[in-house]
PDB file of C-alpha atoms and ligand atoms in Angstrom:
ATOM      1  CA  MET A 139     199.398-146.396-215.073  1.00 66.00           C
ATOM      2  CA  THR A 140     198.895-143.012-213.397  1.00 81.00           C
ATOM      3  CA  GLN A 141     196.837-142.924-210.222  1.00 90.00           C
ATOM      4  CA  PRO A 142     194.087-140.289-210.071  1.00 95.00           C
ATOM      5  CA  PRO A 143     194.805-137.548-207.477  1.00 96.00           C
ATOM      6  CA  PRO A 144     192.956-137.736-204.138  1.00 97.00           C
ATOM      7  CA  PRO A 145     189.572-135.951-204.250  1.00 97.00           C
ATOM      8  CA  ALA A 146     188.604-133.291-201.686  1.00 97.00           C
ATOM      9  CA  PRO A 147     188.037-135.028-198.324  1.00 98.00           C
ATOM     10  CA  LEU A 148     184.529-135.709-197.033  1.00 98.00           C
ATOM     11  CA  ARG A 149     183.410-133.861-193.885  1.00 98.00           C
ATOM     12  CA  VAL A 150     181.359-136.821-192.650  1.00 98.00           C
ATOM     13  CA  PRO A 151     183.047-140.235-192.886  1.00 98.00           C
ATOM     14  CA  VAL A 152     181.660-142.907-195.168  1.00 98.00           C
ATOM     15  CA  LEU A 153     182.563-146.463-196.170  1.00 98.00           C
ATOM     16  CA  ASP A 154     183.459-148.407-199.289  1.00 98.00           C
ATOM     17  CA  ALA A 155     180.890-151.218-199.251  1.00 98.00           C
ATOM     18  CA  HIS A 156     182.634-153.380-201.870  1.00 98.00           C
ATOM     19  CA  THR A 157     186.300-153.476-202.756  1.00 98.00           C
ATOM     20  CA  HIS A 158     188.966-155.955-203.888  1.00 98.00           C
ATOM     21  CA  LEU A 159     192.231-154.785-202.328  1.00 98.00           C
ATOM     22  CA  ASP A 160     193.901-158.069-203.346  1.00 97.00           C
ATOM     23  CA  ILE A 161     193.249-157.223-207.014  1.00 96.00           C
ATOM     24  CA  VAL A 162     194.171-153.554-206.477  1.00 95.00           C
ATOM     25  CA  GLY A 163     197.558-154.879-205.389  1.00 95.00           C
ATOM     26  CA  GLY A 164     200.301-153.257-203.333  1.00 94.00           C
ATOM     27  CA  ASP A 165     200.207-152.942-199.559  1.00 97.00           C
ATOM     28  CA  PRO A 166     196.574-152.935-198.374  1.00 98.00           C
ATOM     29  CA  ALA A 167     197.593-150.796-195.372  1.00 98.00           C
ATOM     30  CA  VAL A 168     198.582-148.012-197.787  1.00 97.00           C
ATOM     31  CA  ALA A 169     195.213-148.179-199.595  1.00 97.00           C
ATOM     32  CA  ILE A 170     193.382-148.155-196.242  1.00 98.00           C
ATOM     33  CA  GLU A 171     195.342-145.094-195.094  1.00 98.00           C
ATOM     34  CA  ALA A 172     194.780-143.210-198.379  1.00 97.00           C
ATOM     35  CA  ALA A 173     191.049-143.880-198.050  1.00 98.00           C
ATOM     36  CA  ALA A 174     190.936-142.731-194.419  1.00 98.00           C
ATOM     37  CA  ALA A 175     192.713-139.488-195.395  1.00 98.00           C
ATOM     38  CA  VAL A 176     189.674-138.462-197.503  1.00 98.00           C
ATOM     39  CA  GLY A 177     187.045-139.689-195.022  1.00 98.00           C
ATOM     40  CA  VAL A 178     186.561-143.264-196.268  1.00 98.00           C
ATOM     41  CA  THR A 179     187.174-144.808-192.873  1.00 98.00           C
ATOM     42  CA  ARG A 180     185.785-148.344-193.348  1.00 98.00           C
ATOM     43  CA  LEU A 181     185.963-150.923-196.140  1.00 98.00           C
ATOM     44  CA  VAL A 182     184.301-154.191-197.040  1.00 98.00           C
ATOM     45  CA  GLN A 183     186.851-156.487-198.681  1.00 98.00           C
ATOM     46  CA  VAL A 184     185.124-158.974-200.987  1.00 98.00           C
ATOM     47  CA  GLY A 185     186.264-162.482-201.891  1.00 98.00           C
ATOM     48  CA  VAL A 186     185.593-164.034-205.293  1.00 98.00           C
ATOM     49  CA  ASP A 187     187.138-167.509-204.905  1.00 97.00           C
ATOM     50  CA  VAL A 188     188.625-169.714-202.198  1.00 97.00           C
ATOM     51  CA  ASP A 189     192.012-167.978-202.134  1.00 98.00           C
ATOM     52  CA  SER A 190     190.703-164.398-202.189  1.00 98.00           C
ATOM     53  CA  SER A 191     188.032-165.260-199.613  1.00 98.00           C
ATOM     54  CA  ARG A 192     190.710-166.609-197.275  1.00 98.00           C
ATOM     55  CA  TRP A 193     192.830-163.488-197.940  1.00 98.00           C
ATOM     56  CA  SER A 194     189.822-161.247-197.239  1.00 98.00           C
ATOM     57  CA  ALA A 195     189.034-162.977-193.941  1.00 98.00           C
ATOM     58  CA  GLN A 196     192.661-162.630-192.850  1.00 98.00           C
ATOM     59  CA  LEU A 197     192.805-158.950-193.764  1.00 98.00           C
ATOM     60  CA  ALA A 198     189.599-158.248-191.812  1.00 98.00           C
ATOM     61  CA  ALA A 199     190.975-160.081-188.785  1.00 98.00           C
ATOM     62  CA  ALA A 200     194.120-157.927-188.892  1.00 97.00           C
ATOM     63  CA  GLN A 201     192.753-154.495-189.916  1.00 98.00           C
ATOM     64  CA  PRO A 202     190.212-152.600-187.770  1.00 98.00           C
ATOM     65  CA  ALA A 203     189.036-150.634-190.852  1.00 98.00           C
ATOM     66  CA  VAL A 204     188.167-153.801-192.783  1.00 98.00           C
ATOM     67  CA  LEU A 205     185.311-156.301-192.693  1.00 98.00           C
ATOM     68  CA  ALA A 206     185.136-159.177-195.170  1.00 98.00           C
ATOM     69  CA  THR A 207     182.704-161.120-197.274  1.00 98.00           C
ATOM     70  CA  VAL A 208     183.449-164.555-198.743  1.00 98.00           C
ATOM     71  CA  ALA A 209     182.100-166.405-201.789  1.00 98.00           C
ATOM     72  CA  LEU A 210     182.675-167.999-205.148  1.00 98.00           C
ATOM     73  CA  HIS A 211     182.017-165.447-207.904  1.00 97.00           C
ATOM     74  CA  PRO A 212     179.309-166.446-210.422  1.00 96.00           C
ATOM     75  CA  ASN A 213     181.887-166.496-213.198  1.00 94.00           C
ATOM     76  CA  GLU A 214     184.223-168.595-211.031  1.00 92.00           C
ATOM     77  CA  ALA A 215     181.766-171.265-209.867  1.00 92.00           C
ATOM     78  CA  PRO A 216     181.191-172.916-213.283  1.00 92.00           C
ATOM     79  CA  ARG A 217     184.950-173.272-213.822  1.00 93.00           C
ATOM     80  CA  LEU A 218     185.632-175.186-210.591  1.00 94.00           C
ATOM     81  CA  PRO A 219     186.450-178.900-210.864  1.00 94.00           C
ATOM     82  CA  ASP A 220     184.834-179.508-207.443  1.00 96.00           C
ATOM     83  CA  LEU A 221     182.208-176.888-206.602  1.00 95.00           C
ATOM     84  CA  ASP A 222     181.059-178.656-203.433  1.00 96.00           C
ATOM     85  CA  ALA A 223     184.557-178.817-201.948  1.00 97.00           C
ATOM     86  CA  ALA A 224     185.027-175.098-202.629  1.00 97.00           C
ATOM     87  CA  LEU A 225     181.642-174.313-201.070  1.00 97.00           C
ATOM     88  CA  ARG A 226     182.689-176.179-197.923  1.00 98.00           C
ATOM     89  CA  VAL A 227     185.732-173.912-197.542  1.00 98.00           C
ATOM     90  CA  ILE A 228     183.559-170.812-198.032  1.00 98.00           C
ATOM     91  CA  GLU A 229     181.152-172.116-195.395  1.00 98.00           C
ATOM     92  CA  GLU A 230     183.982-172.519-192.910  1.00 98.00           C
ATOM     93  CA  LEU A 231     185.365-169.014-193.595  1.00 98.00           C
ATOM     94  CA  ALA A 232     181.841-167.568-193.300  1.00 98.00           C
ATOM     95  CA  ARG A 233     181.783-168.459-189.602  1.00 97.00           C
ATOM     96  CA  GLN A 234     184.682-166.137-188.739  1.00 98.00           C
ATOM     97  CA  PRO A 235     183.532-163.154-186.655  1.00 97.00           C
ATOM     98  CA  ARG A 236     184.825-160.408-188.982  1.00 98.00           C
ATOM     99  CA  VAL A 237     183.376-162.099-192.064  1.00 98.00           C
ATOM    100  CA  ARG A 238     180.029-160.296-192.244  1.00 98.00           C
ATOM    101  CA  GLY A 239     178.659-161.216-195.631  1.00 98.00           C
ATOM    102  CA  ILE A 240     178.314-163.961-198.223  1.00 98.00           C
ATOM    103  CA  GLY A 241     179.381-162.582-201.580  1.00 96.00           C
ATOM    104  CA  GLU A 242     179.966-161.803-204.173  1.00 97.00           C
ATOM    105  CA  THR A 243     177.659-164.443-205.538  1.00 98.00           C
ATOM    106  CA  GLY A 244     174.775-164.230-207.972  1.00 97.00           C
ATOM    107  CA  LEU A 245     174.210-164.604-211.681  1.00 96.00           C
ATOM    108  CA  ASP A 246     176.163-163.300-214.662  1.00 93.00           C
ATOM    109  CA  ARG A 247     174.569-163.779-218.070  1.00 88.00           C
ATOM    110  CA  TYR A 248     177.214-161.617-219.726  1.00 89.00           C
ATOM    111  CA  ARG A 249     180.429-163.558-219.124  1.00 86.00           C
ATOM    112  CA  THR A 250     179.059-167.038-218.484  1.00 81.00           C
ATOM    113  CA  GLY A 251     177.420-168.776-221.413  1.00 81.00           C
ATOM    114  CA  GLU A 252     174.647-171.355-221.541  1.00 81.00           C
ATOM    115  CA  ASP A 253     177.028-174.192-220.602  1.00 82.00           C
ATOM    116  CA  GLY A 254     177.940-172.702-217.214  1.00 89.00           C
ATOM    117  CA  ARG A 255     174.485-171.601-216.118  1.00 92.00           C
ATOM    118  CA  VAL A 256     173.442-174.706-214.231  1.00 93.00           C
ATOM    119  CA  ALA A 257     176.562-174.659-212.025  1.00 93.00           C
ATOM    120  CA  GLN A 258     176.231-170.882-211.611  1.00 96.00           C
ATOM    121  CA  GLU A 259     172.691-171.096-210.335  1.00 96.00           C
ATOM    122  CA  ARG A 260     173.492-174.055-208.090  1.00 96.00           C
ATOM    123  CA  SER A 261     176.328-172.073-206.545  1.00 97.00           C
ATOM    124  CA  PHE A 262     174.107-168.996-206.090  1.00 98.00           C
ATOM    125  CA  ARG A 263     171.438-171.072-204.355  1.00 98.00           C
ATOM    126  CA  ALA A 264     174.042-172.576-202.001  1.00 98.00           C
ATOM    127  CA  HIS A 265     175.277-169.068-201.114  1.00 98.00           C
ATOM    128  CA  VAL A 266     171.702-167.890-200.430  1.00 98.00           C
ATOM    129  CA  GLN A 267     171.280-170.779-197.998  1.00 98.00           C
ATOM    130  CA  LEU A 268     174.627-170.030-196.356  1.00 98.00           C
ATOM    131  CA  ALA A 269     173.608-166.391-195.805  1.00 98.00           C
ATOM    132  CA  LYS A 270     170.418-167.598-194.153  1.00 98.00           C
ATOM    133  CA  ASP A 271     172.232-170.204-192.025  1.00 98.00           C
ATOM    134  CA  THR A 272     174.847-167.736-190.780  1.00 98.00           C
ATOM    135  CA  GLY A 273     172.518-164.705-190.571  1.00 97.00           C
ATOM    136  CA  LYS A 274     174.999-162.658-192.604  1.00 98.00           C
ATOM    137  CA  ALA A 275     174.344-160.271-195.490  1.00 98.00           C
ATOM    138  CA  LEU A 276     174.029-161.696-198.997  1.00 98.00           C
ATOM    139  CA  VAL A 277     176.074-159.632-201.488  1.00 98.00           C
ATOM    140  CA  ILE A 278     174.803-160.156-205.014  1.00 98.00           C
ATOM    141  CA  HIS A 279     176.548-159.743-208.359  1.00 97.00           C
ATOM    142  CA  ASP A 280     173.818-159.345-210.986  1.00 96.00           C
ATOM    143  CA  ARG A 281     174.920-158.854-214.570  1.00 94.00           C
ATOM    144  CA  ASP A 282     172.184-158.955-217.197  1.00 93.00           C
ATOM    145  CA  ALA A 283     170.227-161.253-214.872  1.00 95.00           C
ATOM    146  CA  HIS A 284     167.778-159.061-212.916  1.00 95.00           C
ATOM    147  CA  ALA A 285     164.719-161.285-213.384  1.00 96.00           C
ATOM    148  CA  ASP A 286     166.614-164.511-212.700  1.00 96.00           C
ATOM    149  CA  VAL A 287     168.186-163.102-209.509  1.00 97.00           C
ATOM    150  CA  LEU A 288     164.720-162.234-208.170  1.00 97.00           C
ATOM    151  CA  ARG A 289     163.402-165.646-209.262  1.00 97.00           C
ATOM    152  CA  VAL A 290     166.099-167.501-207.285  1.00 98.00           C
ATOM    153  CA  LEU A 291     165.637-165.260-204.229  1.00 98.00           C
ATOM    154  CA  ASP A 292     161.873-165.831-204.277  1.00 97.00           C
ATOM    155  CA  ASP A 293     162.354-169.540-204.779  1.00 97.00           C
ATOM    156  CA  GLU A 294     164.916-170.012-201.977  1.00 98.00           C
ATOM    157  CA  GLY A 295     163.445-167.327-199.723  1.00 97.00           C
ATOM    158  CA  ALA A 296     165.667-164.265-199.431  1.00 98.00           C
ATOM    159  CA  PRO A 297     167.910-163.778-196.373  1.00 98.00           C
ATOM    160  CA  ASP A 298     167.128-160.858-194.049  1.00 97.00           C
ATOM    161  CA  THR A 299     169.831-158.692-195.625  1.00 98.00           C
ATOM    162  CA  VAL A 300     170.347-158.563-199.385  1.00 98.00           C
ATOM    163  CA  VAL A 301     172.782-156.154-201.057  1.00 98.00           C
ATOM    164  CA  LEU A 302     172.768-155.647-204.817  1.00 98.00           C
ATOM    165  CA  HIS A 303     176.391-154.756-205.450  1.00 97.00           C
ATOM    166  CA  CYS A 304     177.198-152.421-208.354  1.00 97.00           C
ATOM    167  CA  PHE A 305     173.516-151.810-208.919  1.00 97.00           C
ATOM    168  CA  SER A 306     172.961-151.874-212.671  1.00 96.00           C
ATOM    169  CA  GLY A 307     169.191-151.706-213.079  1.00 96.00           C
ATOM    170  CA  ASP A 308     166.901-148.849-214.005  1.00 97.00           C
ATOM    171  CA  GLU A 309     164.389-146.915-211.913  1.00 97.00           C
ATOM    172  CA  GLN A 310     161.755-149.630-212.257  1.00 97.00           C
ATOM    173  CA  PHE A 311     164.076-152.414-211.048  1.00 97.00           C
ATOM    174  CA  ALA A 312     165.276-150.161-208.217  1.00 98.00           C
ATOM    175  CA  VAL A 313     161.691-149.643-207.065  1.00 98.00           C
ATOM    176  CA  GLU A 314     161.145-153.405-207.133  1.00 97.00           C
ATOM    177  CA  CYS A 315     164.282-154.021-205.017  1.00 98.00           C
ATOM    178  CA  VAL A 316     163.436-151.219-202.586  1.00 98.00           C
ATOM    179  CA  LYS A 317     159.976-152.708-202.111  1.00 98.00           C
ATOM    180  CA  ARG A 318     161.591-156.013-201.131  1.00 98.00           C
ATOM    181  CA  GLY A 319     163.781-154.267-198.561  1.00 98.00           C
ATOM    182  CA  TYR A 320     167.029-154.891-200.438  1.00 98.00           C
ATOM    183  CA  LEU A 321     170.033-152.575-200.268  1.00 98.00           C
ATOM    184  CA  LEU A 322     171.252-150.902-203.476  1.00 98.00           C
ATOM    185  CA  SER A 323     174.994-150.322-203.634  1.00 98.00           C
ATOM    186  CA  PHE A 324     176.113-147.838-206.299  1.00 98.00           C
ATOM    187  CA  ALA A 325     179.568-147.889-207.890  1.00 98.00           C
ATOM    188  CA  GLY A 326     181.477-145.412-210.084  1.00 97.00           C
ATOM    189  CA  THR A 327     179.155-146.287-212.967  1.00 97.00           C
ATOM    190  CA  VAL A 328     176.611-143.861-211.476  1.00 97.00           C
ATOM    191  CA  THR A 329     178.977-141.026-212.546  1.00 97.00           C
ATOM    192  CA  PHE A 330     179.174-142.172-216.187  1.00 96.00           C
ATOM    193  CA  ARG A 331     177.620-139.846-218.743  1.00 94.00           C
ATOM    194  CA  ASN A 332     175.885-142.739-220.511  1.00 94.00           C
ATOM    195  CA  ALA A 333     174.181-143.964-217.307  1.00 96.00           C
ATOM    196  CA  PRO A 334     171.240-141.626-216.579  1.00 97.00           C
ATOM    197  CA  HIS A 335     169.224-144.735-215.651  1.00 97.00           C
ATOM    198  CA  LEU A 336     171.530-145.321-212.656  1.00 97.00           C
ATOM    199  CA  ARG A 337     171.039-141.765-211.410  1.00 98.00           C
ATOM    200  CA  GLU A 338     167.283-142.287-211.756  1.00 98.00           C
ATOM    201  CA  ALA A 339     167.635-145.531-209.762  1.00 98.00           C
ATOM    202  CA  ALA A 340     169.638-143.738-207.051  1.00 98.00           C
ATOM    203  CA  ARG A 341     167.047-140.978-206.922  1.00 98.00           C
ATOM    204  CA  VAL A 342     164.272-143.423-205.957  1.00 98.00           C
ATOM    205  CA  THR A 343     166.388-145.358-203.434  1.00 98.00           C
ATOM    206  CA  PRO A 344     165.668-144.277-199.838  1.00 98.00           C
ATOM    207  CA  LEU A 345     168.733-143.165-197.861  1.00 97.00           C
ATOM    208  CA  ASP A 346     168.394-146.115-195.480  1.00 97.00           C
ATOM    209  CA  GLN A 347     168.664-148.601-198.376  1.00 98.00           C
ATOM    210  CA  LEU A 348     171.574-146.893-200.117  1.00 98.00           C
ATOM    211  CA  LEU A 349     175.246-147.920-200.118  1.00 98.00           C
ATOM    212  CA  VAL A 350     178.288-146.708-202.032  1.00 98.00           C
ATOM    213  CA  GLU A 351     181.220-148.781-203.276  1.00 98.00           C
ATOM    214  CA  THR A 352     184.210-148.713-205.581  1.00 98.00           C
ATOM    215  CA  ASP A 353     184.395-152.342-206.765  1.00 97.00           C
ATOM    216  CA  ALA A 354     188.079-151.351-207.009  1.00 97.00           C
ATOM    217  CA  PRO A 355     190.179-151.743-209.081  1.00 96.00           C
ATOM    218  CA  PHE A 356     187.262-151.676-211.554  1.00 95.00           C
ATOM    219  CA  LEU A 357     184.650-149.050-212.519  1.00 94.00           C
ATOM    220  CA  THR A 358     186.669-145.912-211.725  1.00 95.00           C
ATOM    221  CA  PRO A 359     184.357-142.895-211.381  1.00 96.00           C
ATOM    222  CA  MET A 360     184.465-139.896-213.701  1.00 97.00           C
ATOM    223  CA  PRO A 361     186.578-137.994-214.593  1.00 96.00           C
ATOM    224  CA  TYR A 362     189.099-140.830-214.210  1.00 95.00           C
ATOM    225  CA  ARG A 363     187.232-143.611-216.029  1.00 90.00           C
ATOM    226  CA  GLY A 364     189.787-146.065-217.414  1.00 89.00           C
ATOM    227  CA  GLN A 365     192.406-145.412-214.702  1.00 93.00           C
ATOM    228  CA  PRO A 366     192.862-147.761-211.716  1.00 95.00           C
ATOM    229  CA  ASN A 367     190.238-147.477-208.992  1.00 97.00           C
ATOM    230  CA  ALA A 368     190.836-147.604-205.231  1.00 97.00           C
ATOM    231  CA  PRO A 369     188.784-146.859-202.095  1.00 98.00           C
ATOM    232  CA  TYR A 370     190.140-143.273-201.794  1.00 98.00           C
ATOM    233  CA  LEU A 371     188.039-142.369-204.863  1.00 98.00           C
ATOM    234  CA  ILE A 372     184.709-142.988-203.064  1.00 98.00           C
ATOM    235  CA  PRO A 373     184.165-139.209-202.533  1.00 98.00           C
ATOM    236  CA  LEU A 374     183.638-138.798-206.304  1.00 98.00           C
ATOM    237  CA  THR A 375     180.866-141.384-206.341  1.00 98.00           C
ATOM    238  CA  VAL A 376     179.167-140.319-203.130  1.00 98.00           C
ATOM    239  CA  ARG A 377     179.082-136.701-204.396  1.00 98.00           C
ATOM    240  CA  ALA A 378     177.412-137.935-207.610  1.00 97.00           C
ATOM    241  CA  LEU A 379     174.864-139.842-205.507  1.00 98.00           C
ATOM    242  CA  ALA A 380     174.075-136.776-203.402  1.00 98.00           C
ATOM    243  CA  ALA A 381     173.636-134.734-206.603  1.00 97.00           C
ATOM    244  CA  ALA A 382     171.341-137.362-208.156  1.00 97.00           C
ATOM    245  CA  LYS A 383     169.224-137.354-204.995  1.00 97.00           C
ATOM    246  CA  GLU A 384     169.410-133.552-204.636  1.00 97.00           C
ATOM    247  CA  ALA A 385     170.370-134.295-201.039  1.00 98.00           C
ATOM    248  CA  ASP A 386     172.927-132.789-198.660  1.00 98.00           C
ATOM    249  CA  LEU A 387     176.300-134.549-199.003  1.00 98.00           C
ATOM    250  CA  ASP A 388     176.917-134.744-195.237  1.00 98.00           C
ATOM    251  CA  GLU A 389     173.485-136.249-194.691  1.00 98.00           C
ATOM    252  CA  VAL A 390     174.056-138.820-197.433  1.00 98.00           C
ATOM    253  CA  CYS A 391     177.420-139.821-195.907  1.00 98.00           C
ATOM    254  CA  ALA A 392     175.928-140.117-192.422  1.00 98.00           C
ATOM    255  CA  ALA A 393     173.040-142.215-193.721  1.00 98.00           C
ATOM    256  CA  ILE A 394     175.307-144.524-195.734  1.00 98.00           C
ATOM    257  CA  SER A 395     177.576-144.992-192.706  1.00 98.00           C
ATOM    258  CA  ALA A 396     174.613-145.954-190.542  1.00 98.00           C
ATOM    259  CA  THR A 397     173.272-148.293-193.226  1.00 98.00           C
ATOM    260  CA  GLY A 398     176.682-149.930-193.614  1.00 98.00           C
ATOM    261  CA  GLU A 399     176.859-150.630-189.872  1.00 98.00           C
ATOM    262  CA  ARG A 400     173.338-152.030-189.913  1.00 98.00           C
ATOM    263  CA  VAL A 401     174.116-154.319-192.868  1.00 98.00           C
ATOM    264  CA  PHE A 402     177.611-155.528-191.927  1.00 98.00           C
ATOM    265  CA  GLY A 403     177.689-154.818-188.178  1.00 98.00           C
ATOM    266  CA  SER A 404     180.203-152.689-186.314  1.00 98.00           C
ATOM    267  CA  TRP A 405     183.774-152.412-187.547  1.00 98.00           C
ATOM    268  CA  ARG A 406     184.859-151.950-183.923  1.00 95.00           C
ATOM    269  CA  THR A 407     183.991-155.487-182.792  1.00 88.00           C
TER     270      THR A 407
HETATM  271 ZN1  LIG B 643     183.233-157.092-207.004  1.00 91.98          ZN
END
């Protein structure tokens, strides 16, 4: 498939708060370099199962531009023959110094049916506890499950840092999350014509609770929707965010960079 051309570089560097370079494929060093060339100087590589979490931790240990998060994805957890054994591996990986978050975990009512929901919620609760035990950010996948995600967080007690990855709610849900001090991470979906509710949500999100991500290779921003996504396409999404907020692009990039370092810690250590 054709790769979209690189967008105009950003003047102020920003990060990709959620990417899957293992699923993007190819040499991760090439993807990291292509991103840096347009001002996307730091990435968060996200694990979704034991193997990809291990891969993510290794990449972060080797690449100064990469930090990692580790977890069992909500659609993965119900399929595992031994959830507890897998959780033990995640817990071990979570203690590595360049693993800075627990995720993506959460609830998915779209892909997982009634039969998998008990295991999915049990896994989510275990990840919430792990984030609290390790003091690392909790990175949440929430698909058609806004109310249930908040219910579990209230029930377990939310960790200090909660990121809603690929924020998919409307203005009202955004206000609720902002009030709780959560971070809202917007993906390429915020550029889609049929998603005015996401631009409304971005508009009411304060700059110090805002993140930007690709979720690559998924959710490619406009005008390349349907083509493969990669971290070098972040400028398209961050420009859409600045437009939605009627804010200065450089200021938005600087704020997102600062927020990223507050949430995940420094990439330099
Ligand atoms: Zn993801």
